[in-house]
Coordinates of C-alpha atoms and ligand atoms in Angstrom, one line a residue:
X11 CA 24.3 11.6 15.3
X12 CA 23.2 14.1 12.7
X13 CA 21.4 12.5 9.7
X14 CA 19.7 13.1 6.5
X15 CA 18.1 10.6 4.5
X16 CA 17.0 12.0 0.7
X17 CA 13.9 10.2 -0.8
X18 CA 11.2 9.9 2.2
X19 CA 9.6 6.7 0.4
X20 CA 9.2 3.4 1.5
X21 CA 12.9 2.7 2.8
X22 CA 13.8 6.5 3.5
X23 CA 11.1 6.9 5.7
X24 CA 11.0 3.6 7.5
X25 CA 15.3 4.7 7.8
X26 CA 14.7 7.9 9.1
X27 CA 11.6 7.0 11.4
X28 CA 14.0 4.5 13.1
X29 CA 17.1 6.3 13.0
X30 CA 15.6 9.0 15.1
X31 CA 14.1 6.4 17.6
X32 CA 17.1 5.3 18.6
X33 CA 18.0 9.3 19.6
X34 CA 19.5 10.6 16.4
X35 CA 18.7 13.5 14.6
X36 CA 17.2 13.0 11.7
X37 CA 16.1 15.3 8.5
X38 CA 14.2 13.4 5.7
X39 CA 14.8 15.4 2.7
X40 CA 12.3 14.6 -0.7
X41 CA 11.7 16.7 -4.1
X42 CA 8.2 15.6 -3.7
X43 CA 6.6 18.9 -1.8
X44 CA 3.1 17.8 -0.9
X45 CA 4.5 14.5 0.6
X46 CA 6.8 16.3 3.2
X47 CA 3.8 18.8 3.3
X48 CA 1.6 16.2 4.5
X49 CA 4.2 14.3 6.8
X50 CA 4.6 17.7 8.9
X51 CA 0.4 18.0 9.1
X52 CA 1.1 14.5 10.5
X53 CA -0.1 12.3 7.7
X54 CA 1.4 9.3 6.3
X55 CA 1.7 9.3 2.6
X56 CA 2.0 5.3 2.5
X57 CA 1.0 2.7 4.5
X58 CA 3.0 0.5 6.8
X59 CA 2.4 -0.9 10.0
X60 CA 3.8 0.4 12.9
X61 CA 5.3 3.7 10.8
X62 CA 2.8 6.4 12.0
X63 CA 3.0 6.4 15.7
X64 CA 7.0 6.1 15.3
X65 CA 7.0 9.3 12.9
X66 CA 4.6 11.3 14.7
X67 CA 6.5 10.4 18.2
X68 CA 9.8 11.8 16.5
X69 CA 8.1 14.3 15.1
X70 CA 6.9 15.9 18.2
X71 CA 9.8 15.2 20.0
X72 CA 11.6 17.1 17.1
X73 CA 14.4 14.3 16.5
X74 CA 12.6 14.4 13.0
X75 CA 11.9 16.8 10.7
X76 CA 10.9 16.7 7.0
X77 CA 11.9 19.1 4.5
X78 CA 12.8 19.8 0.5
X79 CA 15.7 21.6 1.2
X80 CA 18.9 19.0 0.5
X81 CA 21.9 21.2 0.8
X82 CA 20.4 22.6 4.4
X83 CA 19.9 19.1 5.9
X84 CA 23.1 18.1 3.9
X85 CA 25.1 20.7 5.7
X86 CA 23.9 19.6 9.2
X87 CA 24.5 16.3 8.8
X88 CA 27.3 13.8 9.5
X89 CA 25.4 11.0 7.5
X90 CA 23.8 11.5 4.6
X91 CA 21.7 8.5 3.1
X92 CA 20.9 7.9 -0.7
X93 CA 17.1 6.4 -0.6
X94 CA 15.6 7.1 -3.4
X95 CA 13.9 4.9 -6.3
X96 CA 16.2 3.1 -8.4
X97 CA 13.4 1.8 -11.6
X98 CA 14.3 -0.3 -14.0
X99 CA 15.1 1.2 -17.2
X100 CA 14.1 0.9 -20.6
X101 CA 17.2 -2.3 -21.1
X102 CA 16.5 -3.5 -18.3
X103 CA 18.7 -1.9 -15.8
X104 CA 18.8 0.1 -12.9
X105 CA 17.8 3.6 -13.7
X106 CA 20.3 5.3 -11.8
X107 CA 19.4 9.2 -12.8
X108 CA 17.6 10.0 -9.4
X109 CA 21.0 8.4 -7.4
X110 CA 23.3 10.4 -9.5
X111 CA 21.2 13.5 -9.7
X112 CA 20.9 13.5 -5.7
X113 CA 25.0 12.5 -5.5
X114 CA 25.6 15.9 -7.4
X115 CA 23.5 17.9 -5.4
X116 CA 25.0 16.6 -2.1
X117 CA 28.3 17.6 -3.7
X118 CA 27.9 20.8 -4.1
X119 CA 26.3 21.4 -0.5
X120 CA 29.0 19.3 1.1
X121 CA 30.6 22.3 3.7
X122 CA 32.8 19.7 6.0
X123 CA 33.8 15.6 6.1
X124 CA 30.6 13.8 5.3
X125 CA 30.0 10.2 5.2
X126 CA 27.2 9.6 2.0
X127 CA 25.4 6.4 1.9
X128 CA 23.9 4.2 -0.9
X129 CA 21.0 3.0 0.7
X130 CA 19.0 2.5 -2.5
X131 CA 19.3 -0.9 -4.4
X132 CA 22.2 -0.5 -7.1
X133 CA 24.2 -2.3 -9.3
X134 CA 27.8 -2.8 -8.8
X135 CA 30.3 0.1 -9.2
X136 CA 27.5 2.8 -8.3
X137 CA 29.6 3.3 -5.1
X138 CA 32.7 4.9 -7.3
X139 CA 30.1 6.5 -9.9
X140 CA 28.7 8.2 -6.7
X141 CA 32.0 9.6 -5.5
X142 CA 32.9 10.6 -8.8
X143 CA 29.8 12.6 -9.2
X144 CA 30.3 14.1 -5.7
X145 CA 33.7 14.6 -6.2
X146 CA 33.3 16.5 -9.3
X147 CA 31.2 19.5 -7.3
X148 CA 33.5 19.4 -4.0
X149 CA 37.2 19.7 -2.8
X150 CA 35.4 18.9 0.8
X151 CA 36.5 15.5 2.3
X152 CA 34.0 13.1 1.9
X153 CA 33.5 9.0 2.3
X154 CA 31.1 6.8 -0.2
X155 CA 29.3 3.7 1.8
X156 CA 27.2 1.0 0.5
X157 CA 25.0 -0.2 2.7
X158 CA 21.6 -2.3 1.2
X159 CA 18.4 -2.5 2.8
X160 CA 17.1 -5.8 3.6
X161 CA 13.8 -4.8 4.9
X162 CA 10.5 -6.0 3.9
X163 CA 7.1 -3.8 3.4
X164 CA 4.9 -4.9 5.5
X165 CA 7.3 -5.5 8.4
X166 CA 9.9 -3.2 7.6
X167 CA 9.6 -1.4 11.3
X168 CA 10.5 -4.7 12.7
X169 CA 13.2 -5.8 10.0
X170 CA 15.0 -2.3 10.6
X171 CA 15.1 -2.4 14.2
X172 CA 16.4 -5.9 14.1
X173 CA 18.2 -6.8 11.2
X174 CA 19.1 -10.4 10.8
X175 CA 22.3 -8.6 9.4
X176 CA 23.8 -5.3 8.5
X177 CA 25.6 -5.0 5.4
X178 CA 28.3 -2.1 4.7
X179 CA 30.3 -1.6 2.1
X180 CA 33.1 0.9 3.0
X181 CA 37.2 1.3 1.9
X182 CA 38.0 3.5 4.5
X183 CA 38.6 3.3 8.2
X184 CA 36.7 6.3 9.4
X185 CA 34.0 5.7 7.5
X186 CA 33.2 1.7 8.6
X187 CA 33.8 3.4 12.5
X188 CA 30.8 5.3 11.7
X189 CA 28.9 3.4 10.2
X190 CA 29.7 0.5 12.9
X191 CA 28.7 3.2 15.9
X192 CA 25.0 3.7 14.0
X193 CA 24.2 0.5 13.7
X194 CA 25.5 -0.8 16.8
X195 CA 22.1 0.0 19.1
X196 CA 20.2 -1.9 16.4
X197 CA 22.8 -5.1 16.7
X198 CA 22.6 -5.7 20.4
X199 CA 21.1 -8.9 19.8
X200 CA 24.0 -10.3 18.5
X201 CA 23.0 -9.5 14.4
X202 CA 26.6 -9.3 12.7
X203 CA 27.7 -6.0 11.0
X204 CA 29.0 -7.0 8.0
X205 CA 31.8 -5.1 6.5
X206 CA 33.0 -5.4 3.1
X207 CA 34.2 -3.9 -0.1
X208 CA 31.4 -2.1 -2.0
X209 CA 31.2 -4.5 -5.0
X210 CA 30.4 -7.5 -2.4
X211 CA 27.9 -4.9 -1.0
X212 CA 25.8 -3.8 -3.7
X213 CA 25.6 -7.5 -5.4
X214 CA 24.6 -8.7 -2.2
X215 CA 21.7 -7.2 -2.3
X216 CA 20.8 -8.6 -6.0
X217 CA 21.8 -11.6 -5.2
X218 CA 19.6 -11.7 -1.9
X219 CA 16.5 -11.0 -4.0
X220 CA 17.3 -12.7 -6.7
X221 CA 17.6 -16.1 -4.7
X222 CA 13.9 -15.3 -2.7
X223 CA 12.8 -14.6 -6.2
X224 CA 14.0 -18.1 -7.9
X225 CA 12.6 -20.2 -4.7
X226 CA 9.2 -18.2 -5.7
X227 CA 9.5 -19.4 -8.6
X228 CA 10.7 -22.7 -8.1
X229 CA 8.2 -23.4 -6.1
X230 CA 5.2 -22.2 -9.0
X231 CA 6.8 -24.8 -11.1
X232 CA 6.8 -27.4 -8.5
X233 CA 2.8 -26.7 -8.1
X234 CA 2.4 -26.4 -11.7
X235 CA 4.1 -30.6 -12.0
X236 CA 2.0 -31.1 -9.3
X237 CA -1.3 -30.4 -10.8
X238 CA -0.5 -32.9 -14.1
X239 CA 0.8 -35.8 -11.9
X240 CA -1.7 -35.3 -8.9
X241 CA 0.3 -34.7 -6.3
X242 CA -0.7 -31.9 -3.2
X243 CA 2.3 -29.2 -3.4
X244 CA 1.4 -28.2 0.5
X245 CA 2.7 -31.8 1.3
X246 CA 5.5 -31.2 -1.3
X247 CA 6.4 -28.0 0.7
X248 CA 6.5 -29.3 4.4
X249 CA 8.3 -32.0 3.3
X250 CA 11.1 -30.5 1.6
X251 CA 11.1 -27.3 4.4
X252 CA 11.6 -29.5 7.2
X253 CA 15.3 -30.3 5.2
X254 CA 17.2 -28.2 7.0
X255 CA 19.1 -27.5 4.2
X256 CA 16.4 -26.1 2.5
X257 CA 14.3 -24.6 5.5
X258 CA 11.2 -23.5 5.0
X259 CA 10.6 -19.6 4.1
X260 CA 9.4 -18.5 0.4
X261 CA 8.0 -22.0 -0.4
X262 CA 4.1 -21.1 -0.4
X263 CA 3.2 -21.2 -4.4
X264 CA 1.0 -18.7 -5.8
X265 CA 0.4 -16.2 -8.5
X266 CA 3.8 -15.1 -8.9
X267 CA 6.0 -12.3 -7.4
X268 CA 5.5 -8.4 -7.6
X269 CA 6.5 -5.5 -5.9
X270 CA 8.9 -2.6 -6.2
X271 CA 12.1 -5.0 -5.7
X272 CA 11.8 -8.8 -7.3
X273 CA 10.8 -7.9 -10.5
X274 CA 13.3 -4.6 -11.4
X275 CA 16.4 -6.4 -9.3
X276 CA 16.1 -9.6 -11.1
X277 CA 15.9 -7.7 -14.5
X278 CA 18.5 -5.6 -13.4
X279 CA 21.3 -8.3 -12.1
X280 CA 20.5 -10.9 -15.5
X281 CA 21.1 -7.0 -17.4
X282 CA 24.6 -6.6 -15.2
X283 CA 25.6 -10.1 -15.9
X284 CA 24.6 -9.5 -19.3
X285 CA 26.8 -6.1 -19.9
X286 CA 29.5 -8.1 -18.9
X287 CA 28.9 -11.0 -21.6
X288 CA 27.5 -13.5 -19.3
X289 CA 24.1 -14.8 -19.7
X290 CA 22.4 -15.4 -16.2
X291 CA 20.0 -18.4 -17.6
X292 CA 18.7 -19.2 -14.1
X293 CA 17.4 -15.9 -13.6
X294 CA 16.1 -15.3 -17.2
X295 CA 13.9 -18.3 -16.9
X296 CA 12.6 -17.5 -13.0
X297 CA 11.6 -14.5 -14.8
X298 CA 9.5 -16.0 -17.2
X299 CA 7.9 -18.5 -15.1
X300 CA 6.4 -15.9 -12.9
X301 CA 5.3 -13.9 -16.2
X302 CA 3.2 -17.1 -16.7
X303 CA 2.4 -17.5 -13.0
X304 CA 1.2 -14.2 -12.7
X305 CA -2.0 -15.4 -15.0
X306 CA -2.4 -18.7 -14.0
X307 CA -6.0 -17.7 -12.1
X308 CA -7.0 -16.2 -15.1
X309 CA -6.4 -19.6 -17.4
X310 CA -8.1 -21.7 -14.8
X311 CA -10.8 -19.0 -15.0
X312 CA -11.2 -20.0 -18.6
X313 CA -10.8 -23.4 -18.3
X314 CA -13.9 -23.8 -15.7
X315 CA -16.0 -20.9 -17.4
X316 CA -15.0 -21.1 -21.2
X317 CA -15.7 -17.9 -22.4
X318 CA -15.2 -14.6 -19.6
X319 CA -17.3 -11.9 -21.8
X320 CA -19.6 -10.6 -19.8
X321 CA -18.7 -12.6 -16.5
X322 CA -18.1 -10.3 -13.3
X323 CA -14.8 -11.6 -11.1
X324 CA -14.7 -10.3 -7.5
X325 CA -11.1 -9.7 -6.3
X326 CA -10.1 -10.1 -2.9
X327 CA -6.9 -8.7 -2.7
X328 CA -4.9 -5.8 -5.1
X329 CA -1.6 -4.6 -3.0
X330 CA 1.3 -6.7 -3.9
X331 CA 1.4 -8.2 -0.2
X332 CA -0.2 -7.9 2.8
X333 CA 0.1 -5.5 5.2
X334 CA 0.9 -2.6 2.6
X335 CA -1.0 -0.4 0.5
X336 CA 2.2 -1.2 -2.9
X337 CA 0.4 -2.4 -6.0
X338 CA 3.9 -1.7 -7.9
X339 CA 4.2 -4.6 -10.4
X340 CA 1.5 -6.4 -8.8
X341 CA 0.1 -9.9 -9.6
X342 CA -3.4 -8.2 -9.3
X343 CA -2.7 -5.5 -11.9
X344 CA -1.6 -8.6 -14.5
X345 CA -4.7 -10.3 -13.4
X346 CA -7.1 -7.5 -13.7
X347 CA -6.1 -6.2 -17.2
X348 CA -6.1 -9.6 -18.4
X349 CA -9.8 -9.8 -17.3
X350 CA -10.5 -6.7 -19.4
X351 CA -9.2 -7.9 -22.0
X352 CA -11.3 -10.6 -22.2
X353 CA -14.5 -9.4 -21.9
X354 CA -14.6 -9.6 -18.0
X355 CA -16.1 -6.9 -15.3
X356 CA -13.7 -7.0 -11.8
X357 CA -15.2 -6.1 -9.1
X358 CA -12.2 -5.7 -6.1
X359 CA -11.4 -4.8 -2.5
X360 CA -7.9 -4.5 -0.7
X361 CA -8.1 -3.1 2.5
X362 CA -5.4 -1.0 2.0
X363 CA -4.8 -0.2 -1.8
X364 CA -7.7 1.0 -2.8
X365 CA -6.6 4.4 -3.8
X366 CA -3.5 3.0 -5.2
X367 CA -5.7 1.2 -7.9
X368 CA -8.2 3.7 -8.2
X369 CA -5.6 5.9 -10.0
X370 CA -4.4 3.2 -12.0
X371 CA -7.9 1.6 -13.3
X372 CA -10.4 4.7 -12.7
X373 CA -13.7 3.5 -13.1
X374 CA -12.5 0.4 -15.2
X375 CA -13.3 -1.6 -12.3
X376 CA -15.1 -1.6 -9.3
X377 CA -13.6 -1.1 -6.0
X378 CA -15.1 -1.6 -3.1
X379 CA -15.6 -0.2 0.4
X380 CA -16.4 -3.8 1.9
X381 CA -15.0 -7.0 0.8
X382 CA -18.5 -8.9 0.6
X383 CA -19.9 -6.3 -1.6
X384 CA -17.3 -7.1 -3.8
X385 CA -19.2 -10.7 -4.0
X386 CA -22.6 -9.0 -5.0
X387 CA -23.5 -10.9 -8.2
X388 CA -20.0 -11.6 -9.3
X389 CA -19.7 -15.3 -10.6
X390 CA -16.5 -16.1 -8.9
X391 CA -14.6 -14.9 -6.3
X392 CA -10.6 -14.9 -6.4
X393 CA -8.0 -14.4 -3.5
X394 CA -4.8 -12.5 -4.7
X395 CA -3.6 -11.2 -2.1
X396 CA -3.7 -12.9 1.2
X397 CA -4.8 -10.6 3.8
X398 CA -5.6 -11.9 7.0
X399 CA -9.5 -10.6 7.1
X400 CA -9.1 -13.3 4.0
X401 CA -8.2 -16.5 6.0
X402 CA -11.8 -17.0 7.6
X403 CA -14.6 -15.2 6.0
X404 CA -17.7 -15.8 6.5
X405 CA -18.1 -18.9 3.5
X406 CA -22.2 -18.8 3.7
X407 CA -22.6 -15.6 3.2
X408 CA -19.9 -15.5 0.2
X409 CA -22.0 -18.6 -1.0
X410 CA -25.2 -16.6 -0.8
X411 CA -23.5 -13.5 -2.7
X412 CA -21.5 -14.8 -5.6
X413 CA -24.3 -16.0 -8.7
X414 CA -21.8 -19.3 -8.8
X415 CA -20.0 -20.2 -5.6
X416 CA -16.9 -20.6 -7.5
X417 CA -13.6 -19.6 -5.7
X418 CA -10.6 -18.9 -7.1
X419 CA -7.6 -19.3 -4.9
X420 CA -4.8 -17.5 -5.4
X421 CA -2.3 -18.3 -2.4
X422 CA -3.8 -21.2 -1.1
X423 CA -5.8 -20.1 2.0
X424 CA -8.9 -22.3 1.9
X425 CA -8.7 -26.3 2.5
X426 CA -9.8 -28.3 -0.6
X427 CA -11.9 -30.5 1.1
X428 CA -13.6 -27.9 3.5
X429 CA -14.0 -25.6 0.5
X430 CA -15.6 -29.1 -1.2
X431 CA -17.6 -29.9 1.8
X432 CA -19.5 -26.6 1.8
X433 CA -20.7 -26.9 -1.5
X434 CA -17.7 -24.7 -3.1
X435 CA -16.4 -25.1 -6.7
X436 CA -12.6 -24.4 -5.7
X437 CA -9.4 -24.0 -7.6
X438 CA -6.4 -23.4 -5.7
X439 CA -2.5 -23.8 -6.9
X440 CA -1.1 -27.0 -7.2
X441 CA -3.7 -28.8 -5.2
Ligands
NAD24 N1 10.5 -0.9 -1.1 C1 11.2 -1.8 -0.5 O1 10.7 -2.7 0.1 C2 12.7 -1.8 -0.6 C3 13.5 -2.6 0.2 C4 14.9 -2.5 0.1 C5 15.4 -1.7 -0.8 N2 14.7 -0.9 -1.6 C6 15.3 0.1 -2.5 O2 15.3 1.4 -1.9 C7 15.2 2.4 -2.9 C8 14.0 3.2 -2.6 O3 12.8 2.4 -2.8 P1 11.4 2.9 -2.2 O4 10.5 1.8 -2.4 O5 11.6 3.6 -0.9 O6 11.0 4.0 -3.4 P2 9.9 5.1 -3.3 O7 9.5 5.3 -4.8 O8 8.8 4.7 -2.4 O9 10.6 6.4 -2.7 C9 11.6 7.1 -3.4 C10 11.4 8.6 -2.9 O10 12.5 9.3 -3.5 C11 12.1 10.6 -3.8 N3 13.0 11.2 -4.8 C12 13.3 10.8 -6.0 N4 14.2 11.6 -6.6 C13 14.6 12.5 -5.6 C14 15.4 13.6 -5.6 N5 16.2 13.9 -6.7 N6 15.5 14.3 -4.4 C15 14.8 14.0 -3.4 N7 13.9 13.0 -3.4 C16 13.8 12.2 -4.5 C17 10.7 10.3 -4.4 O11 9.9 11.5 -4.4 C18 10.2 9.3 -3.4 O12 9.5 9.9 -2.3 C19 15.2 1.6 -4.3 O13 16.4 1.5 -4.8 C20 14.7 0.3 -3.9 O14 15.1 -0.7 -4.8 C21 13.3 -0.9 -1.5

């Protein structure tokens, strides 16, 4: 099939890249000139693993093709996806200007039936406020889809290429055949299509994060108890997961939840909710928890050095997960200011994200090229993010670099008692 996807970010490129694997033709379409610049030079403007050698393959074999001009790779298209951001707005909600904005465009390049798809995260009723924007440029015939994206960064090759589900929102017949015949090679496996009306669709989506989000947070709290009553939240955790009821993904405690989705959905679903006069209370308060959460390293940080003026802290760890280069409401940012604030130096590494925090803090804090020069003559090390180089460093040589061998454990990677045994002064989450 022909495709466009508008917004190359994140999801629009890892939807393209695929799409065109599995032998369509694909045009990724984005305002952003130097980024489709660089993808035809054959450079990635993010990081994700797996996503270069599937673009540049695609690329060369001319199934994809990057380009600013919408109403070209509209016109040549039977599909055209909606990818681009979605940020939360000043109240809360989901800014939808960049949706809308691309919806009229489309519009008014429409030339024959088109199917357009909501692929960005957005609140319910965006489906009709799309066609209404669409229809107000065109007499063309045209269907509106909602269809969320459930992928993770990180993994989102994998998660595209075999969803656990596909979710589409459709009211019309020829539409859902469409949509049902592209997704179909990536559902082989037996992963259900899921039709429905759009409503269902886009809260689905919410109401997917949301839930990850409030286990996250859950969890914080139940390592938080655990540190006042003594009890070990990794024996908590394996024994609650192995209820099969419960199961046991998105129960690892930590410094709280970031990233481009958790944060803005869950704002945006308690301010939908809200608009309609209902208070979501669950989600208000999984919100504040990981507002707390997200400084808990830096109040055990006081706690064990009283004062932080003049104190360097290395950081291991800035992205807001592994395996992506996303610092975009980040735990580390939270952490990092906080330390400023206080009087602190930072000294970081992230394997990945460097860049990405060099234009937010500039020369406020160090970055480094290596992780152990991070250590050189900080007086604690602390793990925020928990990249695999992480999980079993070389513990003499951090003990020979850091002034203090004091660790600061973030996502609980170390063992207590080996940490203990090697001569460590080590704070982890609810341990
Ligand atoms: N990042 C994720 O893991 C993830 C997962 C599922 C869903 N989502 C949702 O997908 C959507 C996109 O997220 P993202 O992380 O890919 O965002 P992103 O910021 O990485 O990418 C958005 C892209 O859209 C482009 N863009 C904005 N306005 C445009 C316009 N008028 N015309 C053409 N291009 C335009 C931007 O230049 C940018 O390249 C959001 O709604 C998000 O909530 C994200």
């Amino acid at each position: 099939m022909k495709i466009a996807v508008v917004g190359t970010g994140y999801v629009g490129l890892v939807v393209g890249a695929c799409l065109a694997e599995n032998g369509n033709n694909v045009a990724c379409v984005d305002r952003d000139a130097a980024k489709i610049d660089m993808l035809r030079a054959g450079r990635m403007p993010i990081y994700e693993p797996g996503l270069e050698e599937i673009v540049r393959r695609n690329h060369e074999e001319e199934r994809l093709a990057f380009t600013t001009d919408l109403p070209a790779a509209v016109q040549d298209s039977d599909i055209v996806f909606i990818a681009v951001g979605t940020p939360q707005g000043e109240d809360g909600s989901a800014d939808l200007q960049h949706v809308l904005g691309v919806a009229h465009k489309i519009g008014r390049a429409l030339s024959k039936y088109t199917v357009i798809v909501d692929k960005s995260t957005v609140p319910v009723g965006t489906a009709a406020r799309v066609k209404a924007a669409i229809a107000a440029e065109t007499t063309q015939p045209f269907s509106v889809v909602s269809n969320p994206e459930f992928l993770k960064q990180g993994a989102a090759i994998e998660d595209f290429m075999k969803p656990d589900r596909v979710v589409i929102g459709s009211d019309d017949e020829r539409s859902a055949a469409l949509m049902k015949e592209l997704y179909g090679p990536f559902t082989r496996t037996g992963a259900p299509i899921m039709m429905m009306d759009t409503a269902s669709a886009e809260l689905s989506k919410y109401a997917a994060n949301s839930i990850l989000a409030t286990r996250i947070s859950f969890m914080n709290e139940i390592a938080n108890v655990c540190e006042l009553v003594g009890a070990d939240v990794d024996q908590v955790r394996r024994a609650i997961g192995s209820d099969r009821r419960i199961g046991t993904s998105f129960l690892f405690p930590g410094v709280g939840y970031g990233g481009s989705c958790f944060p803005k959905d869950v704002k945006a679903l308690v301010r939908s909710a809200r608009d309609k006069g209902y208070e979501f209370r669950i989600l208000e308060a999984v919100e504040s928890v990981n507002d707390s959460q997200k400084l808990k390293l830096v109040c055990k940080m006081q706690e064990h050095f009283g004062e932080l003026k003049g104190r360097t802290i290395a950081l291991w760890g800035l992205a807001f997960k592994p395996r992506t280069d996303d610092m975009r409401e980040a735990p580390a940012i939270s952490i990092i200011n906080r330390l400023l604030e206080l009087g602190a130096g930072v000294r970081a590494y992230d394997p990945e994200a460097a860049d990405t925090a060099r234009r937010l803090f500039g020369d406020r804090i160090a970055l480094c090229e290596k992780s152990y020069d991070a250590l050189n003559g900080a007086d604690a090390l602390a793990v925020v993010t928990e990249w695999n180089e992480f999980r079993e460093p070389d513990f003499k040589r951090i003990k020979q670099l850091l002034k203090t061998p004091v660790v600061f454990d973030g996502r609980n990677i170390y063992s207590p008692e080996h940490m203990r045994a090697l001569g460590f002064t080590y704070f982890s989450i609810g341990r």
